[in-house]
mmCIF file of C-alpha atoms and ligand atoms in Angstrom:
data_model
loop_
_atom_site.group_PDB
_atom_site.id
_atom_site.type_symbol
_atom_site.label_atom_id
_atom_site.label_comp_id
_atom_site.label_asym_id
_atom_site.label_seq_id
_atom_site.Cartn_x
_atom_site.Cartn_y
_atom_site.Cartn_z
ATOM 1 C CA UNK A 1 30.220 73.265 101.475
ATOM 2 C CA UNK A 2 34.009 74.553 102.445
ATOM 3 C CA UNK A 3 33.423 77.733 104.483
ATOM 4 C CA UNK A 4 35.031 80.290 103.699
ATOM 5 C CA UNK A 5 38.269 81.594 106.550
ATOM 6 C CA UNK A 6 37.853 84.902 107.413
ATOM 7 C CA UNK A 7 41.549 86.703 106.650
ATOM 8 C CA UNK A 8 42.075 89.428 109.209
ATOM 9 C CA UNK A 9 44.866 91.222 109.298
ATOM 10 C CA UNK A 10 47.248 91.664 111.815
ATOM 11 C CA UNK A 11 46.786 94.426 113.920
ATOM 12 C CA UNK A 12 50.638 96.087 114.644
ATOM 13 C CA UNK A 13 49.548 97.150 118.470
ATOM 14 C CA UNK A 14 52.653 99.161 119.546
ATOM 15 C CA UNK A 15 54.447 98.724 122.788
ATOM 16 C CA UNK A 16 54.365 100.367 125.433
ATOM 17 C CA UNK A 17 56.386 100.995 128.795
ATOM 18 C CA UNK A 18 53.751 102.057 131.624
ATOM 19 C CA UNK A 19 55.511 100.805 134.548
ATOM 20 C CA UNK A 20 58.382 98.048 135.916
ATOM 21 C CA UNK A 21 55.591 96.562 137.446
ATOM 22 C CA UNK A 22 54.379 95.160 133.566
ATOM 23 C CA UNK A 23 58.100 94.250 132.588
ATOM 24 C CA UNK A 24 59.643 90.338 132.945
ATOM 25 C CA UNK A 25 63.064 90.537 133.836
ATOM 26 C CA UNK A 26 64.065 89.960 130.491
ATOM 27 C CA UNK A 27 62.548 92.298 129.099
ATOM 28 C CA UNK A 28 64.413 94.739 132.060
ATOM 29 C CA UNK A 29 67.482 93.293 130.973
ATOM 30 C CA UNK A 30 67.599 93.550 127.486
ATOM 31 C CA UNK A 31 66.918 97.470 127.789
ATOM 32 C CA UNK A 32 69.797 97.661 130.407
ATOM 33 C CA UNK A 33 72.134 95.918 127.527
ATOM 34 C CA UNK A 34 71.101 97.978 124.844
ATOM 35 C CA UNK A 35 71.575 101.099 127.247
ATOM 36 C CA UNK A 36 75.318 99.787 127.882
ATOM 37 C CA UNK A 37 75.862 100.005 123.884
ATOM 38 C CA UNK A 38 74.971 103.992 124.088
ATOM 39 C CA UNK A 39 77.449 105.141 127.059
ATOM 40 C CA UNK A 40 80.078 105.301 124.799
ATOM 41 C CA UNK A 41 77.842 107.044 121.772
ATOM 42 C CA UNK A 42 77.074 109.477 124.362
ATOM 43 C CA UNK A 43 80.292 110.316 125.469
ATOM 44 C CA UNK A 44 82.134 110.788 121.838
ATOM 45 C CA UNK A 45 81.734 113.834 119.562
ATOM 46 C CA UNK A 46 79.486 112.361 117.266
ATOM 47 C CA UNK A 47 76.115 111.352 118.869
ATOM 48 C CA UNK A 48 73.858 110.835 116.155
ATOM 49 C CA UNK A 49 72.547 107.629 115.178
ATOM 50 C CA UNK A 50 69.102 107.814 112.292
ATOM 51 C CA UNK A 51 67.698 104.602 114.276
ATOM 52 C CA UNK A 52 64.430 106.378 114.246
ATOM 53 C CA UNK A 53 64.990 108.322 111.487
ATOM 54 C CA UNK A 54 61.090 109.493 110.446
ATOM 55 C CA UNK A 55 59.768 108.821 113.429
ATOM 56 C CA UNK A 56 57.808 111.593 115.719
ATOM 57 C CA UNK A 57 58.300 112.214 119.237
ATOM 58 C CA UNK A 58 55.878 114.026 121.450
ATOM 59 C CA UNK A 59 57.034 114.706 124.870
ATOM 60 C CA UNK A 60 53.581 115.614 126.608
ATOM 61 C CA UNK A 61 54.987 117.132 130.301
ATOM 62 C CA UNK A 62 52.357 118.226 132.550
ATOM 63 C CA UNK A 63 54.402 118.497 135.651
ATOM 64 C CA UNK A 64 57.535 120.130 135.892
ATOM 65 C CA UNK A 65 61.065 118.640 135.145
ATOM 66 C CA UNK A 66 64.313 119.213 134.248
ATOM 67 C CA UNK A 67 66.152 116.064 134.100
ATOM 68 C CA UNK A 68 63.437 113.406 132.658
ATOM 69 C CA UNK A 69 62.502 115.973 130.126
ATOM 70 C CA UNK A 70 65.414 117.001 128.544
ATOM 71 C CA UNK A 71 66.718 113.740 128.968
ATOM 72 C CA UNK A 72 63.796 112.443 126.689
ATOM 73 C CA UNK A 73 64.634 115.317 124.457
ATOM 74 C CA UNK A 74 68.042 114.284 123.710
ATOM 75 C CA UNK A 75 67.510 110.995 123.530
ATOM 76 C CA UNK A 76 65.097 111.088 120.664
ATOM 77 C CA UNK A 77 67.211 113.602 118.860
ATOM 78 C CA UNK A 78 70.345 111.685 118.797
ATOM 79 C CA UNK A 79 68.093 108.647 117.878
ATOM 80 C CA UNK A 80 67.382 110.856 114.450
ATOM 81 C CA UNK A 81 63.383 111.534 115.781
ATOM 82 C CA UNK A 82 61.679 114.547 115.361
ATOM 83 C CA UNK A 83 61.079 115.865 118.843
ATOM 84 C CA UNK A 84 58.044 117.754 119.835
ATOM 85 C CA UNK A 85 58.407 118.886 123.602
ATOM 86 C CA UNK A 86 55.128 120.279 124.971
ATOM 87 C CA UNK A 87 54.573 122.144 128.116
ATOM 88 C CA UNK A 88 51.336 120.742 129.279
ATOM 89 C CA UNK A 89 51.235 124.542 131.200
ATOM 90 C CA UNK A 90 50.660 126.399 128.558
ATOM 91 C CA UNK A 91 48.045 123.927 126.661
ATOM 92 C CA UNK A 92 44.145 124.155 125.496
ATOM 93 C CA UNK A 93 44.217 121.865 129.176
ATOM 94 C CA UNK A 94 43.949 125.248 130.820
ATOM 95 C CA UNK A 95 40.577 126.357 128.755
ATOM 96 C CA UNK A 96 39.362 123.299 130.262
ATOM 97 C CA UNK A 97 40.525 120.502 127.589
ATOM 98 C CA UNK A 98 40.874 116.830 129.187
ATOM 99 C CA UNK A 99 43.406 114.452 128.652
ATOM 100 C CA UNK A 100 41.416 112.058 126.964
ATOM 101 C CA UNK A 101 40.978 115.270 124.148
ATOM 102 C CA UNK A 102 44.663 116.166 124.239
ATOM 103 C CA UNK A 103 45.428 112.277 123.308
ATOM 104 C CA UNK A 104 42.948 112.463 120.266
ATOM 105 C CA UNK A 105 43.770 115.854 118.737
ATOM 106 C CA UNK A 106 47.832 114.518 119.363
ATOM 107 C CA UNK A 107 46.997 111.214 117.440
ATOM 108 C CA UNK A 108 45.360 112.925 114.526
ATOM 109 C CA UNK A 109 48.726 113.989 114.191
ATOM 110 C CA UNK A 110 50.282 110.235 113.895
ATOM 111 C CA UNK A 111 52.988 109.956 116.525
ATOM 112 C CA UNK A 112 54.890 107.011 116.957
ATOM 113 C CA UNK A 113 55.973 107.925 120.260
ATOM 114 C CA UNK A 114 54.387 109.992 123.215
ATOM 115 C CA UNK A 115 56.092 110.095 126.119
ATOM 116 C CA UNK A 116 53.773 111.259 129.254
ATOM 117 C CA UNK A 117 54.665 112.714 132.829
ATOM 118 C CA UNK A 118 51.719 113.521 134.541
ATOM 119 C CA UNK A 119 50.319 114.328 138.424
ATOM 120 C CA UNK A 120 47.573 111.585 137.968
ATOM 121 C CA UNK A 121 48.548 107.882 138.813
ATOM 122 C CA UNK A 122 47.587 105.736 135.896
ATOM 123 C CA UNK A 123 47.457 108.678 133.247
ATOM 124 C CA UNK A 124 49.834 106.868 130.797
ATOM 125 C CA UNK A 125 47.424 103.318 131.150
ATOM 126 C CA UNK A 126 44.515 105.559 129.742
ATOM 127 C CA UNK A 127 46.441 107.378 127.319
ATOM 128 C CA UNK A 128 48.002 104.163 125.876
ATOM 129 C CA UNK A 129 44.144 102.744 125.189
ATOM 130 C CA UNK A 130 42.945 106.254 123.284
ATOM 131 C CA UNK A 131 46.383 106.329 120.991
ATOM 132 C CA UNK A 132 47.845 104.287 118.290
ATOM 133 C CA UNK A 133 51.125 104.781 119.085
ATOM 134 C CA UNK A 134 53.985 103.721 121.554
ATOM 135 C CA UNK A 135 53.118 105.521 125.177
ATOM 136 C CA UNK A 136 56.238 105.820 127.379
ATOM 137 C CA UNK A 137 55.768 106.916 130.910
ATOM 138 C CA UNK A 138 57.762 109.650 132.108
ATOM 139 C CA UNK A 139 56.353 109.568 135.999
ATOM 140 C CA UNK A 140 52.828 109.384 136.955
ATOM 141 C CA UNK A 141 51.525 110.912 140.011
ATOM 142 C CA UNK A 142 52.599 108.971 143.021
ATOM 143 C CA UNK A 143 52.976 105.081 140.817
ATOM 144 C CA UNK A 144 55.291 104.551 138.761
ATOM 145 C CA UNK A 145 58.533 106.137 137.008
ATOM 146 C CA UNK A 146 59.978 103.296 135.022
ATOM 147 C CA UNK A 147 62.947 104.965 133.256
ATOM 148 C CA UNK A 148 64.134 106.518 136.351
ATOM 149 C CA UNK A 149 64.692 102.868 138.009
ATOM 150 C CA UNK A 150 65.551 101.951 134.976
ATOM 151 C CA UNK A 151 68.855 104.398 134.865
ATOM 152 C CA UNK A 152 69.227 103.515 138.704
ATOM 153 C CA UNK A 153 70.390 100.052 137.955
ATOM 154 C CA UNK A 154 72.560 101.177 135.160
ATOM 155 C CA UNK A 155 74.442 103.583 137.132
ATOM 156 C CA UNK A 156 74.500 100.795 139.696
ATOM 157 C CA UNK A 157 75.731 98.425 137.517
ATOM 158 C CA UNK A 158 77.988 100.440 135.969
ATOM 159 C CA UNK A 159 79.809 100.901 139.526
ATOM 160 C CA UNK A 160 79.200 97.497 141.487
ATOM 161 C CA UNK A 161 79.257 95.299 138.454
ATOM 162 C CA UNK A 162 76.260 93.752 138.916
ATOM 163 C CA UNK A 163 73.132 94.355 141.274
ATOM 164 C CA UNK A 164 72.783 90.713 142.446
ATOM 165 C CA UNK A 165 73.027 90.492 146.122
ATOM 166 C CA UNK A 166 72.914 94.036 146.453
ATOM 167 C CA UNK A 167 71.640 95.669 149.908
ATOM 168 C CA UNK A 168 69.659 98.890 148.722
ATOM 169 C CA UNK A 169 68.538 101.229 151.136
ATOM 170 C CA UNK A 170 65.690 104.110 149.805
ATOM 171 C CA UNK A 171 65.229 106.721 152.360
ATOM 172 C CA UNK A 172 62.522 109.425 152.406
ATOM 173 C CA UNK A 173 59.218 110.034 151.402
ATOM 174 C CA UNK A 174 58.335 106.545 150.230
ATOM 175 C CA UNK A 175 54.702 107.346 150.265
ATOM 176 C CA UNK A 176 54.628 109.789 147.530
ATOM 177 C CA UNK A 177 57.539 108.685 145.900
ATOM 178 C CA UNK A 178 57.211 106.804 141.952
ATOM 179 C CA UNK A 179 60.697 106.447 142.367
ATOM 180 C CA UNK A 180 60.824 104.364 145.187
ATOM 181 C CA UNK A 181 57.720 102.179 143.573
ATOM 182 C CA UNK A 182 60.170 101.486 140.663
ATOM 183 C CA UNK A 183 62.792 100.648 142.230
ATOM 184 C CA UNK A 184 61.582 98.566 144.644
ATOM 185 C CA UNK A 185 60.093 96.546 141.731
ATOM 186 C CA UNK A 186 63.246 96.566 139.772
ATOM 187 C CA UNK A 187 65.524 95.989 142.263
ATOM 188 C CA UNK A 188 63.924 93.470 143.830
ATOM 189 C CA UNK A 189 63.689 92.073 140.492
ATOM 190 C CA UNK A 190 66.803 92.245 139.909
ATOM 191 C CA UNK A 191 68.071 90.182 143.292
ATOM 192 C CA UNK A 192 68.911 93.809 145.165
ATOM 193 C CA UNK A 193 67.906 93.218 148.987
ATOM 194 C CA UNK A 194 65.738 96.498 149.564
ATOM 195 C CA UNK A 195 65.764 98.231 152.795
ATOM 196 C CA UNK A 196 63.214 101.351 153.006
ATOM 197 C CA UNK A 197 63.613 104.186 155.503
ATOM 198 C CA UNK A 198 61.084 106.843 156.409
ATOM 199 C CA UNK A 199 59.197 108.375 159.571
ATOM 200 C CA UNK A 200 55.829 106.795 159.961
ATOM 201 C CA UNK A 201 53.947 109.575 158.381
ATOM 202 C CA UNK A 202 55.807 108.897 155.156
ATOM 203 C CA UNK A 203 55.309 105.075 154.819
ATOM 204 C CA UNK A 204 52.571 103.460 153.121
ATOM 205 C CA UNK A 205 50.670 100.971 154.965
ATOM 206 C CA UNK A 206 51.719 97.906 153.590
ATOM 207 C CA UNK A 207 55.147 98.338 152.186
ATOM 208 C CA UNK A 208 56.337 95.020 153.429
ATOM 209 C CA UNK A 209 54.144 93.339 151.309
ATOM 210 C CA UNK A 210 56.222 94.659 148.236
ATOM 211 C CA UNK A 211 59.355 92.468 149.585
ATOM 212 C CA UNK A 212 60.982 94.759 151.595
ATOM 213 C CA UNK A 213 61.931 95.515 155.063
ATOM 214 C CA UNK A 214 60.590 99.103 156.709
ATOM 215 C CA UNK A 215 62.677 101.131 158.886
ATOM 216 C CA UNK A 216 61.881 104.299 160.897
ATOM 217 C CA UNK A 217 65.459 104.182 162.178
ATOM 218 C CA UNK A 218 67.968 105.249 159.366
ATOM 219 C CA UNK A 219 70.974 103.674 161.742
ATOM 220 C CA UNK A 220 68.937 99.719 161.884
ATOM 221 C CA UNK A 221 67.828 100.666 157.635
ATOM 222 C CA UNK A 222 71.513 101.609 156.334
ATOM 223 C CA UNK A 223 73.323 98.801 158.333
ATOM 224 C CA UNK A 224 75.222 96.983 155.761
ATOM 225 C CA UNK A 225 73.779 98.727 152.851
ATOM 226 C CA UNK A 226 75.564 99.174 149.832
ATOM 227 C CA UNK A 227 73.581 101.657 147.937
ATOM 228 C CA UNK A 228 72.082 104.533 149.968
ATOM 229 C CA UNK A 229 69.372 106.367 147.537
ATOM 230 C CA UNK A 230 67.798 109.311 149.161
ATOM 231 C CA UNK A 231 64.569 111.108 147.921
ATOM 232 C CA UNK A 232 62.781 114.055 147.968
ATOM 233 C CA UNK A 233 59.990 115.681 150.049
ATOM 234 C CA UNK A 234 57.365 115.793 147.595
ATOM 235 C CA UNK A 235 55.499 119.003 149.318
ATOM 236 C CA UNK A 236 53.255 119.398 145.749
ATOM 237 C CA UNK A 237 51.639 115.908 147.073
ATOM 238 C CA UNK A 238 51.208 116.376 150.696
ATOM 239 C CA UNK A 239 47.591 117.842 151.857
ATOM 240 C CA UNK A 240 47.557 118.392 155.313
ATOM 241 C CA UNK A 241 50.862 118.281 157.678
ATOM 242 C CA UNK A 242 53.096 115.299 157.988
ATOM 243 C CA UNK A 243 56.304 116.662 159.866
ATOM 244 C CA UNK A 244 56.546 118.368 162.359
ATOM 245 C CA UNK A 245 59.443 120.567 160.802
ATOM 246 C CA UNK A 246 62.466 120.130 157.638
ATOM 247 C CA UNK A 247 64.962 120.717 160.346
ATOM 248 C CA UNK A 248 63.920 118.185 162.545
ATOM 249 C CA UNK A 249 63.451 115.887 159.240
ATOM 250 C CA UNK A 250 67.307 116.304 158.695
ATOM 251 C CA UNK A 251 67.650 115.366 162.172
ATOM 252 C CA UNK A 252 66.426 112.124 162.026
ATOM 253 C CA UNK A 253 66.399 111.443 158.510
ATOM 254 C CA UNK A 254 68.683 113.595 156.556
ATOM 255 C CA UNK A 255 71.596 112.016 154.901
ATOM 256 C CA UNK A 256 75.165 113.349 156.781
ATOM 257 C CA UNK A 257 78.368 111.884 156.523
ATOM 258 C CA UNK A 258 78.001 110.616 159.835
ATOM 259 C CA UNK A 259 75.181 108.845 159.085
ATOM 260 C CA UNK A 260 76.594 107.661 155.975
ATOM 261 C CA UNK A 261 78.727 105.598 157.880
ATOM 262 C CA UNK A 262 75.803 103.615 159.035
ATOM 263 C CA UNK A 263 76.019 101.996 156.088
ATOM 264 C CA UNK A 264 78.973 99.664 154.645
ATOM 265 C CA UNK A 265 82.465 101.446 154.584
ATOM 266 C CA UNK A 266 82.260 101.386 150.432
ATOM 267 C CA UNK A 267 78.479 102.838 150.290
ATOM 268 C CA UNK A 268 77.609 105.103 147.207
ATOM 269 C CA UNK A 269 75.157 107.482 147.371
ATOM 270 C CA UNK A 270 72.388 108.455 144.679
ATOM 271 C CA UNK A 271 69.293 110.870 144.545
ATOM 272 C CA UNK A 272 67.096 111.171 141.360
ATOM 273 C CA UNK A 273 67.199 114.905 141.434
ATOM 274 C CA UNK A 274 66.043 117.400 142.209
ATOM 275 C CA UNK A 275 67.951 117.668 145.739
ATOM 276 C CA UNK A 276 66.796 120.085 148.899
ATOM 277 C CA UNK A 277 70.024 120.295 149.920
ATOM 278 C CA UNK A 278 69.877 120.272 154.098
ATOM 279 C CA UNK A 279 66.819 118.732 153.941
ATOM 280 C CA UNK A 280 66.977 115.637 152.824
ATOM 281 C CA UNK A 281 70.796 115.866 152.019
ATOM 282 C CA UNK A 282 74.237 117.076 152.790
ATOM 283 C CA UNK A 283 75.030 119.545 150.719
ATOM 284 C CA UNK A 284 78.736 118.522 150.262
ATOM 285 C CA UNK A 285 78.034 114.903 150.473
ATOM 286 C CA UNK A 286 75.890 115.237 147.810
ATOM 287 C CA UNK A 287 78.812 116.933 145.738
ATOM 288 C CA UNK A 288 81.194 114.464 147.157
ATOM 289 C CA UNK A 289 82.645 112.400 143.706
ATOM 290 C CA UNK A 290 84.036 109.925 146.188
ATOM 291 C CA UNK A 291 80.374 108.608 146.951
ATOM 292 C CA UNK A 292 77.782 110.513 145.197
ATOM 293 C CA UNK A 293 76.870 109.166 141.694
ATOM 294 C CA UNK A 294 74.220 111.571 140.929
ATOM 295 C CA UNK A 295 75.925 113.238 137.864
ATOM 296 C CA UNK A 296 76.074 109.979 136.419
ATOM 297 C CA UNK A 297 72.794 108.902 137.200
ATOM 298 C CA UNK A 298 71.987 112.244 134.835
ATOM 299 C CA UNK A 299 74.727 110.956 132.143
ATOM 300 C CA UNK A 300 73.263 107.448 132.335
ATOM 301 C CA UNK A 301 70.016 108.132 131.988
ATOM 302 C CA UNK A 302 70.263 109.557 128.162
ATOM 303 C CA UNK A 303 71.473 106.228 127.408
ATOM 304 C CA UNK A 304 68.544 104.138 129.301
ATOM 305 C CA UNK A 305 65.697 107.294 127.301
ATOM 306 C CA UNK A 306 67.235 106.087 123.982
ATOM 307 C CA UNK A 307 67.659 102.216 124.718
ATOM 308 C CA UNK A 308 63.812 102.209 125.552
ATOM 309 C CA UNK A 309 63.007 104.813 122.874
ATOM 310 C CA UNK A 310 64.521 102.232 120.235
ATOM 311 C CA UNK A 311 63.050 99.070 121.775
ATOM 312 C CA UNK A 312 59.401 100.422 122.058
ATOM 313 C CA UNK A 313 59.056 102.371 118.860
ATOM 314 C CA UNK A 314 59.307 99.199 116.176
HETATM 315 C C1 NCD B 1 61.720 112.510 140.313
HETATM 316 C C2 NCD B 1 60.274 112.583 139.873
HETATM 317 O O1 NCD B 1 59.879 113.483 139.141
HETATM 318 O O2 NCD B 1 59.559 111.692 140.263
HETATM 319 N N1 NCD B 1 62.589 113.329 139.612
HETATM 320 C C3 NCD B 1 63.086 112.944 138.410
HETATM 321 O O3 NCD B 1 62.404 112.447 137.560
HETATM 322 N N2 NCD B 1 64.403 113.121 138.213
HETATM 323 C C4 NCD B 1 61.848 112.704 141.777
HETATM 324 C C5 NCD B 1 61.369 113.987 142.373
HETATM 325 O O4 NCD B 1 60.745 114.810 141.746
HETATM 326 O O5 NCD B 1 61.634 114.134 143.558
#
């Protein structure tokens, strides 16, 4: 007797972007293309495209930000989505709701998209398994914060051509930094050669098993670099006391124009924002146009937001 074949149908999982860690390089590349195609969009008086016309955003921000989040914002809107931004402070979270609850009640709703910052490493993973729709990660805890690298290379790319052969030096706090996770992934991924700088206390164990070389000595780390990204003390993460001061941190490891010139004579600076000015930076280096591409690291990074918004939300 002919048995009978069980028809099943095919599940549409959605996509989702967690981390750079998860992402081939062609899958890194094809969102840096598409991001190319919306520089231009984004700089012409009419910025609205209806690629996701119908579609619902929920921006779910439990930590602070300025940047990431309204970067997210626009990038949805001129995408055509309706945006939802929530400010995780003022949720049921604070009458003890967990995160876990928030997903379900938000996917009652049908989403297609939630995009997730959050203080605990790994909260987008969970939330991604509890919801049916795309989960973007908009920085978790001290992991991962994809789009951020992500707009990195574009703004290098954008200035250097390509990021091939590349010397990249990231100086700071490395050990509570997503940012410099990302972008040693990406980088690295992308051929960069990836110095990091940072006193002992602020350097993981380990970081030279991620392909790159450790400095404690910003003079040996920006020799012959040609991207110099600095980041920022992340106080909210640090229990306990791991310098000694901020003024002896700028000292040793806050980015002058004389130490600038560590690096190679055509160096460009970048910082993801927000800057401590004379802490971790120069306050008119880091306003200098001649080497600081931090404005368009902002500009660029609507582009990269709507570039993954449109890939991930099919
Ligand atoms: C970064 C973050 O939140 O991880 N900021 C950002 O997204 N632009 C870096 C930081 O907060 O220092």
């Amino acid at each position: 007797m002919a048995t009978k074949k069980k028809v099943t149908a095919v599940k549409n999982t959605p996509k989702h972007l967690l981390g750079i860690q998860n992402l081939s390089v062609l899958e890194a590349k094809e969102i840096l293309t598409e991001a190319k195609s919306f520089i231009k969009l984004n700089r012409g008086s009419s910025k609205k495209l209806d690629v996701l016309r119908g579609k619902t955003q929920i921006n779910l921000f439990f930590e602070p930000s300025t940047r990431t989040q309204s970067s997210f914002d626009l990038a949805g809107k001129r995408l055509g989505a309706d945006v939802m931004t929530m400010n995780m402070g003022n949720s049921a979270l604070k009458k003890g709701e967990t995160l876990i609850d928030t997903a379900m009640t938000l996917n009652a709703m049908h989403p297609d998209i939630i995009v997730i910052r959050h203080q605990d490493s790994g909260a987008p993973n969970l939330l991604s398994q509890k919801v049916n729709c795309t989960v973007i990660n908009a920085g978790d805890g001290r992991r991962e914060h994809p789009t951020q690298a992500l707009l990195d290379a574009l703004t290098i790319i954008n200035r250097k051509g390509n990021i091939e052969g590349l010397k990249i030096a990231i100086c700071g706090d490395i050990l509570h930094s997503r940012v410099a996770r990302s972008n040693i992934y990406l980088m690295n991924m992308l051929g960069a050669e990836v110095n990091v700088i940072a006193p002992k206390t602020l350097m993981p164990e380990g970081i030279d098993n991620l392909g790159v070389k450790s400095f404690t000595d910003m003079k040996k780390g920006l020799d012959g670099c040609d991207i110099v990204m600095m980041l920022r003390l992340q106080n909210e993460r640090m229990q306990g006391s791991f310098l000694p001061s901020k003024r002896e941190y700028y000292e040793f490891f806050g980015l002058t124009p004389e130490k600038l010139k560590f690096a190679k004579k055509d160096a460009l600076l970048m910082h993801p924002g927000p800057m401590n000015r004379g802490v971790e930076i120069d306050t008119k280096l880091a306003d200098d146009i001649n080497v600081s591409l931090v404005k368009e690291q902002v500009e660029l990074g609507v582009a990269v937001r709507m570039a993954c918004l449109k890939l991930y939300c099919k």
